[in-house]
Amino acid sequence: MSTTTDFYLARAAENARDASNATLDNVRERCRRSEEAWLLIARRSARSDEMRTKLAEQKAGSAPSVQADG
């Protein structure tokens, strides 16, 4: 997992804590919506990281090997 994804997950956890500590309904709901948004962003970031890794592996596997003469 990338540092960026970890950041997004930390923001989601922060909003979850804020929601559980909120005394006002509208603040609690706002924090929950924010938590959901950060989790969505984190999932997308993780998926992008996975795709980037797979692509790099594919490129490394399909690259012709260079052999030195001599």
JSON list of C-alpha atoms in Angstrom, two decimals:
[
{"chain": "A", "resi": 1, "resn": "MET", "atom": "CA", "xyz": [0.00, 0.00, 0.00]},
{"chain": "A", "resi": 2, "resn": "SER", "atom": "CA", "xyz": [1.29, 3.44, -0.86]},
{"chain": "A", "resi": 3, "resn": "THR", "atom": "CA", "xyz": [1.82, 6.35, 1.46]},
{"chain": "A", "resi": 4, "resn": "THR", "atom": "CA", "xyz": [-1.01, 8.15, -0.30]},
{"chain": "A", "resi": 5, "resn": "THR", "atom": "CA", "xyz": [-3.43, 5.29, 0.35]},
{"chain": "A", "resi": 6, "resn": "ASP", "atom": "CA", "xyz": [-2.34, 5.21, 3.99]},
{"chain": "A", "resi": 7, "resn": "PHE", "atom": "CA", "xyz": [-3.06, 8.94, 4.21]},
{"chain": "A", "resi": 8, "resn": "TYR", "atom": "CA", "xyz": [-6.57, 8.43, 2.83]},
{"chain": "A", "resi": 9, "resn": "LEU", "atom": "CA", "xyz": [-7.25, 5.62, 5.29]},
{"chain": "A", "resi": 10, "resn": "ALA", "atom": "CA", "xyz": [-6.01, 7.76, 8.16]},
{"chain": "A", "resi": 11, "resn": "ARG", "atom": "CA", "xyz": [-8.41, 10.55, 7.17]},
{"chain": "A", "resi": 12, "resn": "ALA", "atom": "CA", "xyz": [-11.26, 8.02, 7.05]},
{"chain": "A", "resi": 13, "resn": "ALA", "atom": "CA", "xyz": [-10.38, 6.76, 10.53]},
{"chain": "A", "resi": 14, "resn": "GLU", "atom": "CA", "xyz": [-10.21, 10.33, 11.80]},
{"chain": "A", "resi": 15, "resn": "ASN", "atom": "CA", "xyz": [-13.69, 11.03, 10.46]},
{"chain": "A", "resi": 16, "resn": "ALA", "atom": "CA", "xyz": [-15.01, 7.81, 11.98]},
{"chain": "A", "resi": 17, "resn": "ARG", "atom": "CA", "xyz": [-13.69, 8.92, 15.38]},
{"chain": "A", "resi": 18, "resn": "ASP", "atom": "CA", "xyz": [-15.19, 12.36, 14.91]},
{"chain": "A", "resi": 19, "resn": "ALA", "atom": "CA", "xyz": [-18.55, 10.82, 14.01]},
{"chain": "A", "resi": 20, "resn": "SER", "atom": "CA", "xyz": [-18.57, 8.65, 17.10]},
{"chain": "A", "resi": 21, "resn": "ASN", "atom": "CA", "xyz": [-17.71, 11.65, 19.30]},
{"chain": "A", "resi": 22, "resn": "ALA", "atom": "CA", "xyz": [-20.17, 14.06, 17.69]},
{"chain": "A", "resi": 23, "resn": "THR", "atom": "CA", "xyz": [-23.15, 15.16, 19.73]},
{"chain": "A", "resi": 24, "resn": "LEU", "atom": "CA", "xyz": [-25.01, 16.87, 16.90]},
{"chain": "A", "resi": 25, "resn": "ASP", "atom": "CA", "xyz": [-26.76, 14.70, 14.32]},
{"chain": "A", "resi": 26, "resn": "ASN", "atom": "CA", "xyz": [-25.76, 16.86, 11.36]},
{"chain": "A", "resi": 27, "resn": "VAL", "atom": "CA", "xyz": [-22.09, 16.82, 12.40]},
{"chain": "A", "resi": 28, "resn": "ARG", "atom": "CA", "xyz": [-22.20, 13.03, 12.86]},
{"chain": "A", "resi": 29, "resn": "GLU", "atom": "CA", "xyz": [-23.73, 12.55, 9.41]},
{"chain": "A", "resi": 30, "resn": "ARG", "atom": "CA", "xyz": [-21.21, 14.91, 7.81]},
{"chain": "A", "resi": 31, "resn": "CYS", "atom": "CA", "xyz": [-18.34, 12.95, 9.36]},
{"chain": "A", "resi": 32, "resn": "ARG", "atom": "CA", "xyz": [-19.82, 9.65, 8.17]},
{"chain": "A", "resi": 33, "resn": "ARG", "atom": "CA", "xyz": [-20.20, 10.97, 4.63]},
{"chain": "A", "resi": 34, "resn": "SER", "atom": "CA", "xyz": [-16.64, 12.21, 4.74]},
{"chain": "A", "resi": 35, "resn": "GLU", "atom": "CA", "xyz": [-15.43, 8.85, 6.03]},
{"chain": "A", "resi": 36, "resn": "GLU", "atom": "CA", "xyz": [-17.19, 7.08, 3.16]},
{"chain": "A", "resi": 37, "resn": "ALA", "atom": "CA", "xyz": [-15.62, 9.46, 0.64]},
{"chain": "A", "resi": 38, "resn": "TRP", "atom": "CA", "xyz": [-12.10, 8.93, 2.05]},
{"chain": "A", "resi": 39, "resn": "LEU", "atom": "CA", "xyz": [-12.61, 5.15, 1.97]},
{"chain": "A", "resi": 40, "resn": "LEU", "atom": "CA", "xyz": [-13.70, 5.32, -1.66]},
{"chain": "A", "resi": 41, "resn": "ILE", "atom": "CA", "xyz": [-10.64, 7.39, -2.54]},
{"chain": "A", "resi": 42, "resn": "ALA", "atom": "CA", "xyz": [-8.42, 4.93, -0.65]},
{"chain": "A", "resi": 43, "resn": "ARG", "atom": "CA", "xyz": [-9.89, 1.96, -2.55]},
{"chain": "A", "resi": 44, "resn": "ARG", "atom": "CA", "xyz": [-9.31, 3.72, -5.86]},
{"chain": "A", "resi": 45, "resn": "SER", "atom": "CA", "xyz": [-5.75, 4.58, -4.86]},
{"chain": "A", "resi": 46, "resn": "ALA", "atom": "CA", "xyz": [-5.04, 0.98, -3.84]},
{"chain": "A", "resi": 47, "resn": "ARG", "atom": "CA", "xyz": [-6.50, -0.29, -7.11]},
{"chain": "A", "resi": 48, "resn": "SER", "atom": "CA", "xyz": [-4.30, 2.16, -9.05]},
{"chain": "A", "resi": 49, "resn": "ASP", "atom": "CA", "xyz": [-1.25, 0.97, -7.11]},
{"chain": "A", "resi": 50, "resn": "GLU", "atom": "CA", "xyz": [-2.08, -2.64, -7.99]},
{"chain": "A", "resi": 51, "resn": "MET", "atom": "CA", "xyz": [-2.59, -1.84, -11.66]},
{"chain": "A", "resi": 52, "resn": "ARG", "atom": "CA", "xyz": [0.66, 0.15, -11.77]},
{"chain": "A", "resi": 53, "resn": "THR", "atom": "CA", "xyz": [2.55, -2.77, -10.20]},
{"chain": "A", "resi": 54, "resn": "LYS", "atom": "CA", "xyz": [1.04, -5.29, -12.63]},
{"chain": "A", "resi": 55, "resn": "LEU", "atom": "CA", "xyz": [1.88, -3.08, -15.59]},
{"chain": "A", "resi": 56, "resn": "ALA", "atom": "CA", "xyz": [5.48, -2.70, -14.42]},
{"chain": "A", "resi": 57, "resn": "GLU", "atom": "CA", "xyz": [5.76, -6.48, -13.99]},
{"chain": "A", "resi": 58, "resn": "GLN", "atom": "CA", "xyz": [4.34, -7.05, -17.47]},
{"chain": "A", "resi": 59, "resn": "LYS", "atom": "CA", "xyz": [6.77, -4.57, -18.99]},
{"chain": "A", "resi": 60, "resn": "ALA", "atom": "CA", "xyz": [9.68, -6.15, -17.15]},
{"chain": "A", "resi": 61, "resn": "GLY", "atom": "CA", "xyz": [8.64, -9.60, -18.32]},
{"chain": "A", "resi": 62, "resn": "SER", "atom": "CA", "xyz": [8.22, -8.63, -21.96]},
{"chain": "A", "resi": 63, "resn": "ALA", "atom": "CA", "xyz": [11.38, -6.55, -22.26]},
{"chain": "A", "resi": 64, "resn": "PRO", "atom": "CA", "xyz": [14.02, -8.23, -24.40]},
{"chain": "A", "resi": 65, "resn": "SER", "atom": "CA", "xyz": [17.10, -9.22, -22.50]},
{"chain": "A", "resi": 66, "resn": "VAL", "atom": "CA", "xyz": [20.36, -7.62, -23.60]},
{"chain": "A", "resi": 67, "resn": "GLN", "atom": "CA", "xyz": [23.40, -9.85, -23.69]},
{"chain": "A", "resi": 68, "resn": "ALA", "atom": "CA", "xyz": [26.90, -8.49, -23.97]},
{"chain": "A", "resi": 69, "resn": "ASP", "atom": "CA", "xyz": [29.10, -9.91, -26.69]},
{"chain": "A", "resi": 70, "resn": "GLY", "atom": "CA", "xyz": [32.44, -11.04, -25.67]}
]
